[in-house]
Amino acid sequence: MATFLYKLGRLSFRRRHFVALIWVALLTLAGVGAASAPAAGNSSFSIPGTEAQKAFDLLEQRFPGTSADGATARVVFKAPSGEKMTDPGNKATVQETVKELSDGSEVVRVTDPYRAKAVSKDGTIAYAQVSYKVSGMELDDAAKDALKDSAQDAREAGLTVEIGGDALQAVPHTGSSEIIGIAVAAVVLVITFGSLVAAGLPLLTALIGVGIGVSAITGLASALDLGSTTSTLAMMIGLAVGIDYALFIVSRYRAELAEGREREEAAGRAAGTAGSAVVFAGLTVVIALVGLSVVNIPMLTKMGIAAAGTVAIAVLIALTMVPALLGYAGRKVKPMGEKGKLLGRAKKQDKPAKPNLGTRWASFVVRRPVAVLLLGVIGLGAAAVPATSLELGLPDDGSQPVSTTQRRAYDLLSEGFGPGFNGPLMVVVDAKDSDDPKAVFTETGDAIKGLKDVVTVTPAQPNKAGDTATITVIPGSKPSSVTTENLVHGIRDAGAGIKADTDANVLVTGSTAMNIDVSEKLNDALVPYLVLVVGLAFLLLIVVFRSILVPLKAALGFLLSVMAALGAVVAVFQWGWLSGLMGVEQTGPVMSMMPIFMVGVVFGLAMDYEVFLVTRMREAYVHGEKPAQAVVTGFRHGARVVTAAAVIMMAVFAGFIGSSESMVKMIGFGLAIAVFFDAFVVRMAIVPAVLALLGRKAWWLPRWLDRALPNVDVEGEGLRTASVDEDADRELVGG
């Protein structure tokens, strides 16, 4: 591995014009493809295998043309103080609004509040429901403008009018904080390298890689049904790993220059040593992201594969384009220890240089391993405590900021019709195999009325064939409550009894039931996913480190950091701690996919720092140093760079906290805090403490396994041997 990458690095350095041309051509091609591709609509959200999805599919078959997955809008009216919605003037205003709403070409139907009995008991609140042919993201601007204009006309007539539902769903934006994150990364790079040129290389290559990845996703979005969140995630992870991978290559290049090697040789050795770590670190991230497909949620699978593709591009760019750009930079990239003009040149000193901070910290940890280990574990354990009260759910209008019309409509409906009105359950009764469908419909409605927390059960609405009907159930509790979840399971249990008696299938669907099914599906998939991803990465790390205990320690450290990160997410987004600082206007359940998503992404990123830091330690150990000294050597060479990489990754992830999309905001915060815990507590404190306690046992590997494993030579021992042989040959020739 090291020898191949060494040759690739030297080739890229020599043929830099050709390499740069290839990547620029790929960026141009991807950009043209993205610009010419048709605009993508909203990604379809399907959950194969769940009862809610089966019910949606059945509705499409038995109720053709109803657009079960089309956008909906609830236009909520509230009468002025002292008046009622049944007053003649207010009633005329509402009916005029309903007439205006019905004129849209994409509108399927609009319900009249007075005919549909959609007026609250006290007469102060009413609503009209608008159903569309297409989803909220596919709805054209004219239809959205017509909806807003109709509401505004009613407001001018004196009514309070708010609009709920997904018809006004907008494409999320990340805000200026994303740019701030990149700016912070640039500052850290300048401080680390002391040169604008050296600092600019990782940023430039990362932006090119992300440009290719995101453009490719945009170009394929329509064909592959990719949502907007997919490209945002790919950008988030691609920027972070792209900067970090290039940072490690450039840092090793400067270290090789400091040892007196020629620039082409230094580029080759940087690619052969640090590049090997980049390859295996990238592989762990790709495994974790692609592994999301085991959950069998198409949206999550697409997000994982798209982000994994961007990571693969970042690895290839680090191995080829970074050496090529180093060739262009020439002497503007200084050897390690020699600062550029920006921060002033280092002064030569006669006395030995003072040990750097990484060396001093590692020496302290080696002297006090037990105390550092206990402090790190207890600290992460304390941060993980909030995770014990984790509540999962998917966002609805109730989680929107109070400044939005969707949230105000949600609150008005809760005020007028009860909290459960915002999460109606749709019960689909398939009586095709039953002898008396009408009797089955009646029996199902009566069974549901007898359950707890049921406020309203509408009469069954059969299809034209009369073999299938829908029943709407209004719970007494809000959609995200445990009580509503119990009601869904209660209806399904009652349906099992009806099926046994009548051969009719009773299915529960709707957004609330879908959210419940998604949460359960993700919870069921978490353990198999964890076993698959950690198992594969564990085997990969055994090959890299040729050790059993080091990969085991890496996996256990990851579990500590991810649990602490989940605890922080619960504290901020569920409990509301520091929510104002993070821009969280509304607390609530943590998104259902957050735990499994964090497990995947954080594991991949955590292994980055493990590989980069510990390979330096193993390199020193293989070259003859004692275990404790190898830990110190690894920190002397790697701590500064790993620290810079972690700060950069945190800055990039934190930049997405400014997103208007609650999912992106939560992911950005979760990944940023997870990188902090993993890099600075686990890898910088717990890892050296454990290695110091284990000593030589840390690098133990059974002989039979050592013979069976391929020798990937991440430490570059083959390059060292080849260098010794070349020197010997020169001496023979000279003699």
XYZ file of C-alpha atoms in Angstrom:
735
model
C 0.000 0.000 0.000
C 2.661 2.522 1.080
C 4.863 1.732 -1.936
C 1.999 2.099 -4.399
C 0.865 5.412 -2.886
C 4.487 6.603 -2.798
C 4.752 6.039 -6.548
C 1.353 7.669 -7.099
C 2.406 10.732 -5.090
C 5.660 11.157 -7.038
C 3.837 10.666 -10.337
C 1.236 13.296 -9.399
C 4.023 15.694 -8.381
C 5.856 15.242 -11.720
C 2.752 15.196 -13.929
C 0.996 17.964 -12.036
C -0.339 19.677 -15.183
C -2.051 16.481 -16.289
C -3.459 15.713 -12.804
C -4.783 19.259 -12.305
C -6.350 19.191 -15.769
C -8.192 15.947 -15.000
C -9.723 17.300 -11.773
C -10.667 20.639 -13.325
C -12.269 18.767 -16.227
C -14.253 16.589 -13.794
C -15.401 19.679 -11.891
C -16.462 21.363 -15.139
C -18.267 18.256 -16.353
C -20.125 17.860 -13.044
C -21.025 21.560 -13.031
C -22.410 21.427 -16.570
C -24.373 18.308 -15.691
C -25.865 19.976 -12.624
C -26.780 23.126 -14.570
C -28.461 21.216 -17.394
C -30.246 18.628 -15.249
C -33.982 19.035 -14.595
C -34.911 20.544 -11.263
C -35.470 17.935 -8.592
C -38.709 17.812 -6.668
C -39.183 16.730 -3.097
C -37.690 13.338 -2.356
C -40.445 10.781 -1.870
C -40.533 9.487 1.684
C -41.358 5.784 1.810
C -40.744 3.264 4.571
C -40.912 -0.225 3.010
C -42.300 -2.932 5.241
C -44.189 -0.683 7.671
C -47.933 -0.857 8.150
C -48.325 2.881 7.485
C -46.617 2.497 4.092
C -48.725 -0.549 3.186
C -51.837 1.506 3.919
C -50.607 4.366 1.687
C -49.935 1.908 -1.134
C -53.395 0.393 -0.690
C -55.017 3.834 -0.853
C -53.270 4.482 -4.195
C -54.778 1.258 -5.582
C -58.300 1.420 -4.153
C -58.817 5.205 -4.231
C -57.237 6.241 -7.556
C -56.855 9.960 -8.165
C -57.049 10.927 -4.487
C -53.339 11.890 -4.371
C -52.740 10.332 -0.971
C -49.183 11.698 -0.919
C -50.123 15.134 -2.283
C -49.601 18.360 -0.351
C -52.233 19.601 2.053
C -52.914 22.990 3.578
C -55.135 23.796 6.521
C -56.316 27.374 6.353
C -57.334 28.190 9.940
C -59.683 31.095 10.671
C -60.269 32.742 14.055
C -63.028 35.261 14.640
C -62.292 38.666 16.231
C -62.833 38.931 19.985
C -66.533 38.772 20.874
C -67.545 37.331 17.498
C -68.097 33.827 16.137
C -67.211 32.187 12.857
C -70.921 31.490 12.290
C -71.725 35.203 12.154
C -72.994 36.110 8.648
C -70.110 38.459 7.795
C -67.404 36.025 8.906
C -69.151 33.121 7.214
C -69.320 35.036 3.928
C -65.587 35.838 4.151
C -64.687 32.161 4.702
C -66.891 30.969 1.846
C -65.354 33.537 -0.488
C -61.889 32.310 0.547
C -62.904 28.688 -0.137
C -64.111 29.711 -3.591
C -60.789 31.443 -4.345
C -58.800 28.423 -3.162
C -60.776 26.066 -5.425
C -59.666 27.854 -8.611
C -56.068 26.518 -8.630
C -55.123 24.047 -11.380
C -53.200 21.850 -8.905
C -56.019 21.794 -6.334
C -57.874 18.489 -5.956
C -60.526 19.678 -3.492
C -61.262 22.234 -0.785
C -63.527 21.451 2.168
C -66.092 24.012 3.270
C -65.833 24.372 7.088
C -69.587 24.744 7.484
C -70.483 21.667 5.431
C -67.670 19.562 6.893
C -68.541 20.612 10.467
C -65.021 22.029 10.845
C -66.043 24.739 13.320
C -64.998 24.550 16.973
C -67.635 24.005 19.676
C -67.326 27.569 20.930
C -67.682 28.853 17.345
C -64.516 30.950 17.385
C -62.244 28.827 15.137
C -62.829 27.090 11.797
C -60.618 25.583 9.125
C -60.729 24.700 5.445
C -58.539 21.868 4.159
C -56.964 22.180 0.690
C -55.666 19.034 -1.048
C -53.226 19.228 -3.967
C -52.204 16.837 -6.731
C -48.471 17.125 -6.033
C -46.199 17.241 -2.973
C -45.285 20.450 -1.161
C -41.833 20.731 -2.774
C -43.327 20.133 -6.246
C -46.080 22.701 -5.801
C -45.438 25.640 -8.128
C -45.000 29.181 -6.853
C -48.284 30.340 -8.383
C -50.260 27.861 -6.251
C -48.385 28.921 -3.101
C -48.935 32.596 -3.894
C -52.645 31.992 -4.460
C -52.847 30.272 -1.076
C -51.110 33.185 0.671
C -53.178 35.797 -1.194
C -56.454 34.133 -0.227
C -55.404 34.115 3.425
C -54.379 37.770 3.211
C -57.759 38.749 1.764
C -59.482 37.103 4.737
C -57.128 38.887 7.149
C -58.043 42.233 5.603
C -61.682 41.384 6.278
C -60.883 41.234 10.007
C -60.190 37.522 10.626
C -57.027 35.942 12.038
C -55.819 33.498 9.376
C -52.889 31.060 9.537
C -51.840 28.264 7.177
C -50.646 24.843 8.350
C -49.673 21.667 6.504
C -46.869 21.007 4.035
C -48.118 23.106 1.098
C -45.834 25.986 2.084
C -42.837 23.726 2.593
C -39.670 25.546 1.509
C -36.186 24.480 0.488
C -33.990 24.769 3.602
C -31.131 27.250 3.689
C -27.992 27.085 5.828
C -27.412 30.788 6.339
C -24.154 32.677 6.674
C -22.851 30.513 9.530
C -21.701 27.911 6.983
C -19.340 30.534 5.497
C -18.175 31.422 9.008
C -17.287 27.764 9.555
C -15.096 27.735 6.451
C -13.497 31.031 7.532
C -12.618 29.528 10.927
C -11.081 26.552 9.124
C -8.967 28.939 7.041
C -7.696 30.744 10.137
C -6.761 27.451 11.814
C -4.877 26.342 8.691
C -2.933 29.617 8.525
C -1.959 29.299 12.195
C -0.981 25.653 11.717
C 1.168 26.195 8.616
C 2.186 29.836 9.006
C 1.716 30.334 5.269
C -1.217 31.381 3.124
C -0.139 29.062 0.310
C 0.146 25.970 2.525
C -3.122 26.877 4.250
C -4.890 27.433 0.949
C -4.087 23.980 -0.446
C -6.443 21.978 1.836
C -9.228 24.540 1.377
C -8.877 24.592 -2.404
C -8.794 20.809 -2.786
C -11.711 20.344 -0.368
C -13.834 22.872 -2.261
C -13.039 21.166 -5.579
C -13.971 17.773 -4.143
C -17.210 19.078 -2.649
C -17.963 20.914 -5.899
C -17.663 17.682 -7.874
C -19.658 15.676 -5.332
C -22.508 18.133 -4.818
C -22.746 18.913 -8.555
C -22.994 15.202 -9.313
C -25.742 14.831 -6.687
C -27.599 17.825 -8.129
C -27.308 16.431 -11.645
C -28.670 13.044 -10.559
C -31.246 14.381 -8.074
C -34.212 14.167 -10.428
C -33.323 10.747 -11.836
C -32.532 9.187 -8.455
C -35.168 11.055 -6.414
C -32.658 12.775 -4.122
C -33.881 15.397 -1.668
C -32.235 18.694 -0.735
C -30.960 17.271 2.559
C -28.832 14.768 0.615
C -26.617 17.422 -0.954
C -26.416 19.363 2.328
C -25.141 16.294 4.168
C -22.647 15.514 1.396
C -21.379 19.105 1.539
C -21.087 18.990 5.340
C -19.080 15.767 5.502
C -17.186 16.336 2.246
C -15.854 19.709 3.405
C -14.808 18.370 6.791
C -12.956 15.259 5.627
C -11.633 16.961 2.483
C -9.856 19.654 4.492
C -8.621 17.160 7.081
C -7.226 14.619 4.590
C -5.349 17.302 2.666
C -4.115 18.759 5.960
C -2.499 15.450 6.932
C -0.786 15.045 3.557
C 0.601 18.611 3.570
C 1.771 18.278 7.185
C 3.641 15.058 6.464
C 5.144 16.648 3.340
C 6.543 19.502 5.440
C 7.929 16.987 7.964
C 9.699 15.093 5.166
C 11.166 18.367 3.859
C 12.454 19.133 7.349
C 14.386 15.836 7.231
C 16.244 17.109 4.175
C 14.467 15.253 1.365
C 13.931 16.676 -2.098
C 10.435 17.978 -2.809
C 9.349 15.211 -5.183
C 10.639 12.554 -2.770
C 8.896 14.307 0.137
C 5.605 14.355 -1.784
C 5.929 10.645 -2.528
C 6.700 9.759 1.079
C 3.839 11.939 2.348
C 1.458 10.077 0.040
C 2.942 6.719 1.066
C 2.689 7.260 4.834
C 0.010 9.854 5.622
C -1.761 8.813 2.408
C -2.081 5.248 3.700
C -3.754 6.573 6.838
C -6.058 8.694 4.642
C -7.111 5.621 2.653
C -8.029 3.571 5.710
C -9.628 6.492 7.517
C -11.699 7.180 4.409
C -12.671 3.510 4.194
C -14.063 3.547 7.729
C -16.172 6.619 6.921
C -17.426 5.027 3.682
C -18.286 1.767 5.486
C -20.231 3.676 8.130
C -22.158 5.756 5.581
C -22.934 2.965 3.116
C -23.923 0.776 6.071
C -26.943 3.057 6.620
C -28.598 1.062 3.838
C -29.244 -1.824 6.287
C -31.973 0.315 7.885
C -33.969 -0.030 4.630
C -35.221 3.540 4.586
C -34.599 4.733 1.003
C -34.044 8.383 1.961
C -31.417 7.442 4.565
C -29.752 5.005 2.155
C -29.457 7.679 -0.541
C -28.081 10.208 1.924
C -25.442 7.739 3.116
C -24.338 6.616 -0.351
C -24.173 10.184 -1.677
C -22.074 11.336 1.284
C -19.843 8.246 0.951
C -19.229 9.129 -2.697
C -18.119 12.616 -1.681
C -15.739 11.114 0.916
C -14.258 8.796 -1.753
C -13.639 11.834 -3.980
C -11.936 13.608 -1.039
C -9.579 10.618 -0.602
C -8.669 10.531 -4.300
C -8.040 14.282 -4.375
C -5.824 14.077 -1.279
C -3.716 11.339 -2.897
C -3.340 12.961 -6.335
C -4.261 16.621 -6.507
C -2.591 17.625 -3.233
C 0.848 16.323 -4.389
C 0.254 18.034 -7.756
C -0.484 21.386 -6.092
C 2.561 20.940 -3.861
C 4.547 20.744 -7.074
C 3.051 24.053 -8.214
C 3.689 25.668 -4.807
C 7.407 24.851 -4.877
C 9.385 26.631 -2.160
C 6.353 28.580 -0.951
C 5.491 25.558 1.234
C 8.179 25.568 3.932
C 9.648 22.618 5.842
C 8.226 21.837 9.282
C 9.470 24.335 11.862
C 10.212 27.030 9.299
C 7.525 29.691 9.136
C 6.671 31.654 6.055
C 6.682 35.432 5.766
C 3.162 35.662 7.174
C 4.158 34.712 10.712
C 7.887 35.397 10.443
C 10.754 32.976 9.926
C 11.837 30.796 12.804
C 15.071 31.879 14.411
C 17.820 29.338 14.652
C 18.815 28.573 18.207
C 21.964 26.935 19.540
C 20.180 25.318 22.481
C 17.758 22.429 21.921
C 14.202 23.389 21.023
C 11.618 23.240 23.796
C 9.323 20.163 23.558
C 6.051 21.067 21.881
C 2.691 20.984 23.650
C 1.828 17.540 22.254
C 5.026 16.068 23.673
C 4.472 17.653 27.097
C 0.847 16.481 27.226
C 1.682 12.914 26.191
C 4.488 12.761 28.763
C 2.032 13.869 31.451
C -0.542 11.235 30.408
C 2.098 8.484 30.362
C 3.087 9.436 33.934
C -0.541 9.647 35.179
C -2.499 7.182 32.988
C -4.998 5.996 35.615
C -6.015 9.507 36.698
C -6.416 10.723 33.095
C -8.382 7.608 32.117
C -10.786 7.894 35.045
C -11.300 11.625 34.531
C -12.040 11.140 30.810
C -14.453 8.237 31.313
C -16.308 9.937 34.186
C -16.575 13.196 32.226
C -18.028 11.516 29.145
C -20.321 9.434 31.339
C -21.704 12.590 32.930
C -22.265 14.168 29.511
C -24.117 11.011 28.421
C -26.618 11.099 31.324
C -29.289 13.136 29.421
C -29.341 10.397 26.757
C -31.182 8.163 29.258
C -34.285 10.346 28.779
C -34.054 10.359 24.973
C -37.421 10.767 23.237
C -37.609 10.090 19.518
C -39.982 11.480 16.927
C -40.169 13.220 13.569
C -40.734 16.983 13.290
C -44.205 18.355 12.589
C -45.674 21.845 12.605
C -45.601 21.774 16.423
C -41.794 21.838 16.313
C -41.684 24.892 14.033
C -40.631 28.294 15.441
C -43.521 30.270 16.925
C -42.877 32.996 14.346
C -44.075 30.787 11.461
C -47.635 30.629 10.180
C -47.484 26.820 10.287
C -46.823 26.860 14.034
C -49.536 29.468 14.689
C -52.024 27.386 12.698
C -51.016 24.329 14.745
C -51.669 26.217 17.989
C -55.040 27.553 16.776
C -56.198 24.043 15.850
C -55.100 22.744 19.257
C -57.010 25.592 20.919
C -60.195 25.030 18.945
C -60.308 21.262 18.463
C -57.873 19.746 20.963
C -54.168 18.766 20.711
C -54.886 15.483 18.920
C -56.498 17.262 16.000
C -53.059 18.082 14.605
C -52.235 14.386 14.313
C -55.314 12.594 12.924
C -55.005 8.860 12.313
C -56.292 7.369 9.090
C -57.588 3.823 9.447
C -57.850 1.897 6.169
C -60.167 -1.120 6.240
C -59.563 -3.642 3.446
C -62.694 -5.829 3.403
C -62.201 -7.269 -0.082
C -62.049 -10.832 1.280
C -64.922 -10.298 3.704
C -68.502 -11.505 3.157
C -70.096 -8.281 4.448
C -67.824 -5.221 3.994
C -70.367 -2.728 5.363
C -70.695 -4.683 8.596
C -66.908 -4.816 8.884
C -66.675 -1.040 8.464
C -69.241 -0.507 11.235
C -67.584 -3.060 13.538
C -64.185 -1.396 13.065
C -65.549 2.061 13.895
C -67.302 0.754 17.024
C -64.132 -1.050 18.183
C -62.079 2.129 17.819
C -64.653 4.207 19.733
C -64.169 1.904 22.718
C -60.446 2.643 22.986
C -58.873 5.146 25.386
C -57.832 8.641 24.247
C -60.221 8.671 21.259
C -62.078 11.983 20.794
C -63.724 11.531 17.387
C -64.267 8.647 14.954
C -65.730 9.682 11.601
C -68.114 7.388 9.680
C -66.427 5.042 7.219
C -65.899 6.451 3.716
C -65.949 3.523 1.243
C -64.486 3.565 -2.263
C -66.541 3.083 -5.439
C -66.139 -0.691 -5.315
C -67.328 -0.739 -1.717
C -64.581 -3.123 -0.607
C -62.302 -0.591 1.137
C -63.037 2.315 3.451
C -61.194 5.010 5.370
C -61.986 6.076 8.930
C -60.468 9.203 10.477
C -59.652 9.015 14.192
C -58.877 12.130 16.259
C -56.773 11.317 19.355
C -57.065 13.240 22.595
C -53.303 13.820 22.877
C -50.754 15.618 20.725
C -49.128 13.693 17.845
C -45.716 13.205 19.492
C -47.061 11.900 22.827
C -46.670 8.374 24.204
C -50.450 8.235 24.679
C -51.033 8.679 20.929
C -48.434 5.993 20.207
C -50.296 3.620 22.535
C -53.544 4.430 20.726
C -52.002 3.466 17.362
C -50.916 0.125 18.800
C -54.349 -0.295 20.387
C -56.100 0.176 17.018
C -53.742 -2.325 15.425
C -54.398 -4.857 18.179
C -58.140 -4.409 17.677
C -57.600 -4.843 13.932
C -55.909 -8.197 14.541
C -59.063 -9.425 16.262
C -61.279 -8.147 13.425
C -59.098 -9.920 10.870
C -59.427 -13.187 12.776
C -63.236 -12.864 12.715
C -63.851 -11.375 9.246
C -60.670 -11.800 7.122
C -60.556 -7.991 6.759
C -57.267 -6.077 7.126
C -57.266 -2.977 9.348
C -54.273 -0.680 8.716
C -53.364 2.577 10.481
C -51.566 5.317 8.549
C -51.219 9.086 8.368
C -48.214 11.227 9.288
C -48.469 10.408 13.004
C -48.596 6.649 12.434
C -45.786 6.943 9.873
C -43.612 8.761 12.421
C -44.250 6.027 14.979
C -43.376 3.301 12.472
C -40.184 5.102 11.422
C -39.051 5.431 15.043
C -39.660 1.739 15.718
C -37.946 0.688 12.498
C -34.881 2.777 13.312
C -34.737 1.466 16.876
C -34.944 -2.134 15.638
C -32.155 -1.516 13.108
C -29.746 0.223 15.495
C -28.150 -2.884 17.036
C -27.701 -4.797 13.722
C -26.274 -1.654 12.146
C -23.890 -1.116 15.046
C -22.696 -4.726 14.855
C -22.193 -4.537 11.081
C -20.362 -1.207 10.959
C -18.245 -1.655 14.081
C -17.504 -5.261 13.089
C -16.277 -4.366 9.608
C -14.259 -1.405 10.857
C -12.821 -3.561 13.662
C -11.524 -6.043 11.086
C -10.138 -3.194 8.989
C -8.318 -1.706 11.987
C -6.819 -5.104 12.873
C -5.247 -5.074 9.407
C -4.037 -1.472 9.839
C -2.616 -1.730 13.374
C -1.872 -5.495 13.462
C -3.298 -5.606 16.965
C -6.413 -6.890 18.736
C -6.555 -4.529 21.714
C -5.997 -1.257 19.821
C -9.089 -1.696 17.565
C -11.114 -2.893 20.573
C -10.081 0.195 22.532
C -10.969 2.360 19.506
C -14.486 0.893 19.332
C -15.136 1.302 23.071
C -13.875 4.878 22.966
C -16.252 5.587 20.109
C -19.216 4.315 22.128
C -18.282 6.727 24.922
C -18.057 9.718 22.580
C -21.288 8.961 20.694
C -23.274 8.478 23.916
C -21.899 11.759 25.280
C -22.814 13.494 22.009
C -26.357 12.091 22.149
C -26.610 13.363 25.711
C -25.630 16.841 24.534
C -28.228 16.705 21.730
C -30.943 15.757 24.237
C -29.871 18.537 26.612
C -30.076 21.215 23.894
C -32.881 20.110 21.569
C -35.115 18.258 24.038
C -34.443 19.906 27.396
C -33.698 23.345 26.004
C -30.277 23.964 27.594
C -28.469 26.713 25.643
C -31.266 26.477 23.057
C -31.249 30.245 22.540
C -27.552 30.225 21.769
C -28.063 27.445 19.223
C -31.075 29.112 17.588
C -33.485 26.393 18.732
C -36.828 28.169 19.057
C -38.855 25.061 19.859
C -37.719 22.041 21.870
C -39.213 18.608 21.404
C -38.359 14.985 20.678
C -35.030 14.220 19.002
C -35.456 13.150 15.392
C -35.880 9.395 15.041
C -32.976 8.954 12.645
C -30.526 10.972 14.756
C -29.134 8.108 16.920
C -28.464 5.725 14.044
C -27.171 8.525 11.846
C -24.795 9.745 14.541
C -23.571 6.213 15.178
C -22.670 5.853 11.509
C -21.101 9.209 10.807
C -19.384 9.719 14.171
C -17.881 6.236 14.056
C -16.340 6.932 10.677
C -14.987 10.315 11.763
C -13.750 8.962 15.108
C -11.698 6.341 13.326
C -10.070 9.149 11.297
C -8.330 10.497 14.383
C -7.609 7.002 15.665
C -5.853 6.072 12.425
C -3.943 9.347 12.035
C -2.727 9.484 15.644
C -2.098 5.825 16.418
C -0.361 5.002 13.119
C 2.309 7.528 14.128
C 2.665 5.687 17.444
C 2.852 2.306 15.757
C 5.365 3.685 13.264
C 7.628 4.706 16.152
C 7.097 1.349 17.921
C 7.865 -0.664 14.766
C 11.050 1.364 14.319
C 12.312 0.269 17.756
C 10.990 2.682 20.374
C 9.579 1.481 23.696
C 5.749 1.555 23.983
C 5.598 4.580 26.319
C 8.108 6.527 24.232
C 6.194 5.592 21.046
C 3.082 7.233 22.519
C 5.039 10.443 23.168
C 6.592 10.341 19.681
C 3.183 9.885 18.101
C 1.906 12.962 19.915
C 5.013 14.991 19.079
C 4.391 14.508 15.368
C 0.606 14.164 15.278
C -1.057 16.081 18.126
C -0.809 19.541 16.544
C -2.166 18.331 13.232
C -4.960 16.240 14.771
C -5.948 19.204 16.947
C -6.093 21.472 13.913
C -8.075 18.844 11.990
C -10.591 18.474 14.834
C -11.074 22.239 15.198
C -11.587 22.531 11.443
C -14.125 19.706 11.382
C -15.979 21.188 14.354
C -16.062 24.597 12.646
C -17.434 23.133 9.406
C -20.141 21.123 11.191
C -21.040 24.002 13.514
C -21.547 26.159 10.421
C -24.665 24.134 9.617
C -26.298 24.958 12.958
C -27.611 28.092 11.228
C -29.731 26.010 8.834
C -33.480 26.602 8.683
C -33.965 22.823 8.445
C -34.282 21.387 11.967
C -32.763 18.083 10.872
C -29.649 19.756 9.400
C -29.329 22.004 12.481
C -29.458 19.005 14.823
C -27.009 16.981 12.708
C -24.569 19.909 12.549
C -24.597 20.377 16.334
C -24.471 16.654 17.056
C -21.485 16.023 14.794
C -19.600 19.108 16.034
C -19.944 18.142 19.702
C -19.173 14.501 18.901
C -15.911 15.482 17.189
C -15.010 17.574 20.253
C -15.615 14.681 22.653
C -13.903 12.123 20.451
C -10.850 14.117 19.392
C -10.032 15.943 22.624
C -11.261 13.526 25.297
C -11.113 10.052 23.762
C -8.211 10.242 21.287
C -6.122 12.876 23.096
C -6.604 11.604 26.664
C -8.172 8.157 26.964
C -6.238 6.566 24.074
C -2.708 7.464 25.270
C -3.674 6.542 28.847
C -4.879 3.087 27.786
C -1.838 2.502 25.567
C 0.477 3.528 28.404
C -1.230 1.041 30.737
C -1.167 -1.792 28.192
C 2.482 -1.344 27.163
C 3.660 -3.981 24.696
C 0.383 -5.898 25.097
C -1.337 -3.161 23.067
C 0.479 -4.362 19.933
C -0.039 -8.089 20.542
C -1.362 -10.183 17.671
C -1.532 -14.004 17.510
C 1.134 -15.379 15.192
C -1.336 -17.352 13.079
C -3.406 -14.197 12.539
C -0.274 -12.168 11.787
C 0.607 -14.634 9.015
C -2.966 -14.646 7.657
C -3.427 -10.877 7.479
C -2.217 -8.931 4.432
C 0.657 -6.546 5.093
C -0.656 -3.112 4.090
C 2.420 -1.322 5.513
C 0.655 1.820 6.743
C 3.817 2.811 8.638
C 5.866 2.989 5.416
C 8.402 0.398 6.554
C 8.802 -0.682 2.929
C 9.804 2.875 1.991
C 12.331 2.961 4.829
C 13.849 -0.356 3.707
C 13.968 0.779 0.090
C 15.710 3.998 1.151
C 18.362 2.031 3.080
C 18.943 -0.236 0.072
C 19.305 2.773 -2.248
C 21.880 4.359 0.086
C 23.843 1.098 0.199
C 23.814 0.867 -3.599
C 25.138 4.436 -3.872
C 27.989 3.614 -1.458
C 28.917 0.539 -3.505
C 28.911 2.507 -6.748
C 30.915 5.322 -5.172
C 33.428 2.832 -3.722
